[in-house]
Amino acid sequence: MKLPAILSSAPRPRRLRIAAAAAVVCASLFALTRVLHADAPKTAAEYQANPQEMLEAYRHVEVASVSDAVEQLLHEKRYMSHTMQPIFPTKFAGTALTVKLVKQENQDSSALSGMLKAIDTGGPGSVYVMQEEDGADIAGVGGLMGTAMLARNFSGAVVDGGVRDLAQLKKIGFPVYSTGSVPSTSVGHYRFAAMNVPVECGGVTVSPNDIIVADMDGVVVVPRARAAEVLILAQKLDFTEHSTYPYIEKFHSIEDAVKQFGRI
């Protein structure tokens, strides 16, 4: 095979360095194509004018990048506790539909009716976010509720408490984050307190319509008012991250890579 002039005329060590550098450039361009194919660069104003497009773009960025963007822009911790774990590997983004339950022993058959009504008010892209007072050993979500949410095209559910009926939830592929699986019921032990109010979930305050993003790294809550600018920075961080990987693979140095790309 005939080498390009710039390579054939250069000394062999230099040719190898040029070839390695070219490979990194090609890999970086591939990473750029991957990111831009999913989300063409847009301004904050464009995303604010098209909430559905913004939500779709959030589904293509990594949660770690969103968390970093929130910290850099808002100087806040907006990621939920590590105790919030998914029932299967998943990735989703959506808008928060919040529900609050309070612990109260009762014999009232309608005590949790508001919790069910909340599901029936949600729709495509909703994320069911539940504050369940002292609920680690009580299931806040189960198979029936998950099936109803899936039927209404919810993106997922995040419960600061237990989950049950994992066989059904996994069968239908409805993603739920919770503090763990338990067989218990909330019926007779809890009362519905409110919906679409600020709630505490996984150590983070979640307001109605906040953006919820989740993947295997965890769950992050993005305040709706800052969602567009957070997204744009997260996309940039994602691009830098994916450009850094091939550099490390070629030059075998994370120190040099961080100096080159400024991301860790």
XYZ file of C-alpha atoms in Angstrom:
264
model
C 0.000 0.000 0.000
C 1.372 3.412 -0.953
C 1.683 5.779 2.010
C 0.522 9.406 1.754
C 3.366 11.794 0.956
C 3.453 13.270 4.472
C 3.995 9.777 5.885
C 6.280 8.253 3.268
C 8.735 11.148 3.434
C 8.892 11.281 7.236
C 11.262 9.201 9.427
C 9.667 5.990 10.731
C 9.237 7.144 14.401
C 7.660 10.338 13.183
C 5.410 8.405 10.804
C 4.185 6.311 13.717
C 3.414 9.425 15.774
C 1.566 11.004 12.841
C -0.417 7.815 12.272
C -1.342 7.582 15.966
C -2.379 11.223 16.024
C -4.466 10.716 12.888
C -6.178 7.742 14.502
C -7.052 9.843 17.543
C -8.438 12.595 15.321
C -10.573 10.073 13.441
C -11.848 8.563 16.695
C -12.633 12.032 18.036
C -14.543 12.885 14.870
C -16.468 9.644 15.279
C -17.341 10.614 18.860
C -18.434 14.048 17.659
C -20.620 12.474 14.972
C -22.148 10.168 17.596
C -23.070 13.044 19.899
C -24.252 15.431 17.207
C -26.276 12.760 15.473
C -28.288 12.316 18.650
C -28.521 15.987 19.541
C -27.660 18.716 17.034
C -26.321 21.760 18.929
C -29.083 24.175 19.871
C -29.357 27.309 21.945
C -31.051 27.531 25.323
C -33.802 29.626 23.748
C -34.474 26.919 21.143
C -34.742 24.230 23.783
C -36.981 26.394 25.945
C -39.265 26.932 22.968
C -39.500 23.194 22.328
C -39.727 21.267 25.638
C -40.258 17.902 23.930
C -37.089 18.307 21.902
C -35.216 19.272 25.054
C -36.513 16.188 26.842
C -35.497 13.967 23.955
C -32.001 15.485 24.001
C -31.702 14.697 27.718
C -32.262 11.040 26.862
C -28.989 11.039 24.901
C -26.608 12.513 27.488
C -25.011 10.642 30.345
C -26.366 11.282 33.828
C -22.838 11.855 35.142
C -22.436 14.728 32.665
C -25.779 16.182 33.738
C -24.715 15.979 37.396
C -21.429 17.742 36.614
C -23.233 20.421 34.607
C -25.649 21.081 37.478
C -22.779 21.359 39.941
C -20.812 23.723 37.700
C -23.762 25.986 36.889
C -25.882 25.853 40.044
C -23.230 24.903 42.631
C -25.690 22.402 44.086
C -25.892 18.660 44.748
C -28.862 17.502 42.704
C -28.123 13.775 42.448
C -30.066 11.302 44.565
C -28.542 9.011 47.170
C -26.759 5.843 46.092
C -29.515 3.963 47.898
C -31.817 4.708 44.939
C -31.252 1.703 42.689
C -32.988 0.495 39.499
C -34.739 -2.852 39.308
C -32.945 -3.511 35.992
C -30.408 -1.654 33.823
C -32.145 1.353 32.321
C -31.821 4.902 31.035
C -34.625 7.457 30.844
C -35.541 11.114 31.149
C -38.850 12.810 31.832
C -40.757 15.406 33.813
C -41.554 14.931 37.483
C -45.077 14.116 38.601
C -44.721 14.226 42.384
C -46.673 12.333 45.036
C -46.354 12.484 48.814
C -47.459 9.753 51.235
C -47.497 10.100 55.005
C -47.247 7.196 57.414
C -50.557 6.596 59.170
C -52.226 3.370 60.244
C -55.818 3.396 59.003
C -58.809 1.349 57.889
C -59.803 3.874 55.225
C -60.258 2.246 51.813
C -59.844 5.621 50.119
C -56.678 6.627 51.980
C -54.527 6.084 48.891
C -57.003 6.998 46.155
C -55.132 10.228 45.443
C -51.993 8.205 44.704
C -53.864 6.343 41.960
C -55.495 9.493 40.623
C -52.042 11.004 40.228
C -51.091 8.192 37.845
C -54.197 8.802 35.748
C -53.289 12.488 35.396
C -49.845 11.678 33.988
C -48.929 10.942 30.416
C -46.070 10.520 27.937
C -42.751 11.517 29.460
C -43.980 11.668 33.053
C -41.752 10.331 35.820
C -43.614 9.282 38.965
C -41.612 10.657 41.913
C -42.833 9.535 45.345
C -41.898 10.684 48.817
C -42.844 7.832 51.115
C -42.305 8.720 54.750
C -40.038 6.126 56.415
C -40.851 3.744 53.578
C -37.780 1.561 53.126
C -39.728 -1.533 54.211
C -43.014 -0.636 52.529
C -43.634 -0.919 48.778
C -44.748 2.407 47.330
C -45.012 1.024 43.800
C -45.953 -2.427 42.550
C -47.033 -4.277 39.448
C -50.490 -2.749 39.053
C -49.237 0.816 39.347
C -46.297 0.110 37.049
C -48.588 -1.440 34.451
C -50.842 1.626 34.583
C -47.870 3.964 34.191
C -46.555 1.991 31.241
C -50.001 2.085 29.617
C -49.941 5.891 29.937
C -46.398 6.067 28.502
C -44.617 7.234 31.655
C -40.842 7.274 31.308
C -40.314 5.640 34.700
C -40.798 5.919 38.452
C -38.541 6.962 41.329
C -39.695 6.001 44.834
C -37.972 6.924 48.074
C -39.179 3.655 49.531
C -39.706 0.047 48.538
C -40.966 -1.637 45.372
C -42.608 -5.008 44.846
C -43.942 -7.247 42.055
C -40.571 -7.199 40.334
C -41.518 -10.118 38.106
C -44.328 -8.090 36.517
C -42.331 -4.873 36.316
C -39.432 -6.643 34.612
C -41.794 -8.550 32.319
C -43.346 -5.336 30.988
C -40.032 -3.456 31.063
C -41.147 -0.576 33.266
C -38.167 1.038 35.028
C -38.375 1.842 38.735
C -35.745 3.243 41.081
C -36.290 2.522 44.766
C -34.440 1.823 47.992
C -35.016 -1.911 47.532
C -37.515 -4.687 46.908
C -39.949 -5.652 49.654
C -43.146 -7.768 49.615
C -45.201 -5.404 51.814
C -48.109 -3.120 50.935
C -48.738 0.537 51.723
C -52.481 -0.122 52.058
C -53.579 0.419 55.651
C -50.234 1.946 56.613
C -50.096 5.163 54.583
C -52.294 8.014 53.526
C -52.046 10.125 50.394
C -51.010 13.675 51.324
C -50.569 15.603 48.079
C -49.614 15.523 44.422
C -47.632 17.961 42.318
C -46.022 19.615 45.327
C -42.306 19.742 46.185
C -41.201 16.431 47.694
C -38.002 15.002 49.157
C -36.749 11.969 47.263
C -33.350 10.370 47.652
C -32.075 13.401 49.553
C -33.064 15.893 46.830
C -35.996 18.302 46.653
C -38.049 17.582 43.542
C -40.587 20.096 42.257
C -43.348 19.312 39.758
C -42.087 19.367 36.155
C -38.411 19.235 37.121
C -36.397 17.155 34.674
C -35.526 13.682 35.991
C -32.648 11.876 34.268
C -31.592 8.375 35.227
C -29.153 5.716 34.101
C -26.935 3.125 35.766
C -24.937 5.877 37.507
C -28.032 7.082 39.384
C -30.741 9.752 39.296
C -30.301 13.509 38.845
C -32.930 16.225 39.252
C -32.623 19.320 37.054
C -34.633 22.424 38.047
C -36.979 23.159 35.158
C -36.037 26.843 34.991
C -32.365 25.969 34.311
C -32.907 22.804 32.286
C -31.919 24.210 28.883
C -28.559 25.644 29.945
C -27.754 22.543 32.005
C -28.446 20.377 28.954
C -26.157 22.402 26.690
C -23.259 22.165 29.145
C -23.914 18.436 29.702
C -23.716 17.851 25.949
C -20.348 19.622 25.823
C -19.057 17.559 28.748
C -20.260 14.391 27.050
C -18.408 15.301 23.852
C -15.189 15.995 25.759
C -15.481 12.707 27.645
C -16.004 10.630 24.512
C -13.141 12.423 22.761
C -10.817 11.596 25.656
C -11.322 7.823 25.558
C -9.532 7.197 22.218
C -6.680 9.498 23.267
C -6.070 7.390 26.382
C -6.329 4.169 24.380
C -3.707 5.376 21.890
C -1.245 7.146 24.176
C -1.778 5.098 27.364
C -1.703 8.144 29.658
C -4.624 9.545 31.596
C -2.466 12.428 32.850
C -1.747 13.589 29.302
C -5.391 13.094 28.344
C -6.662 15.262 31.204
C -4.144 17.964 30.287
C -5.297 17.792 26.687
C -9.047 17.715 27.256
C -9.491 19.070 30.788
C -12.081 16.448 31.803
C -12.006 13.745 34.474
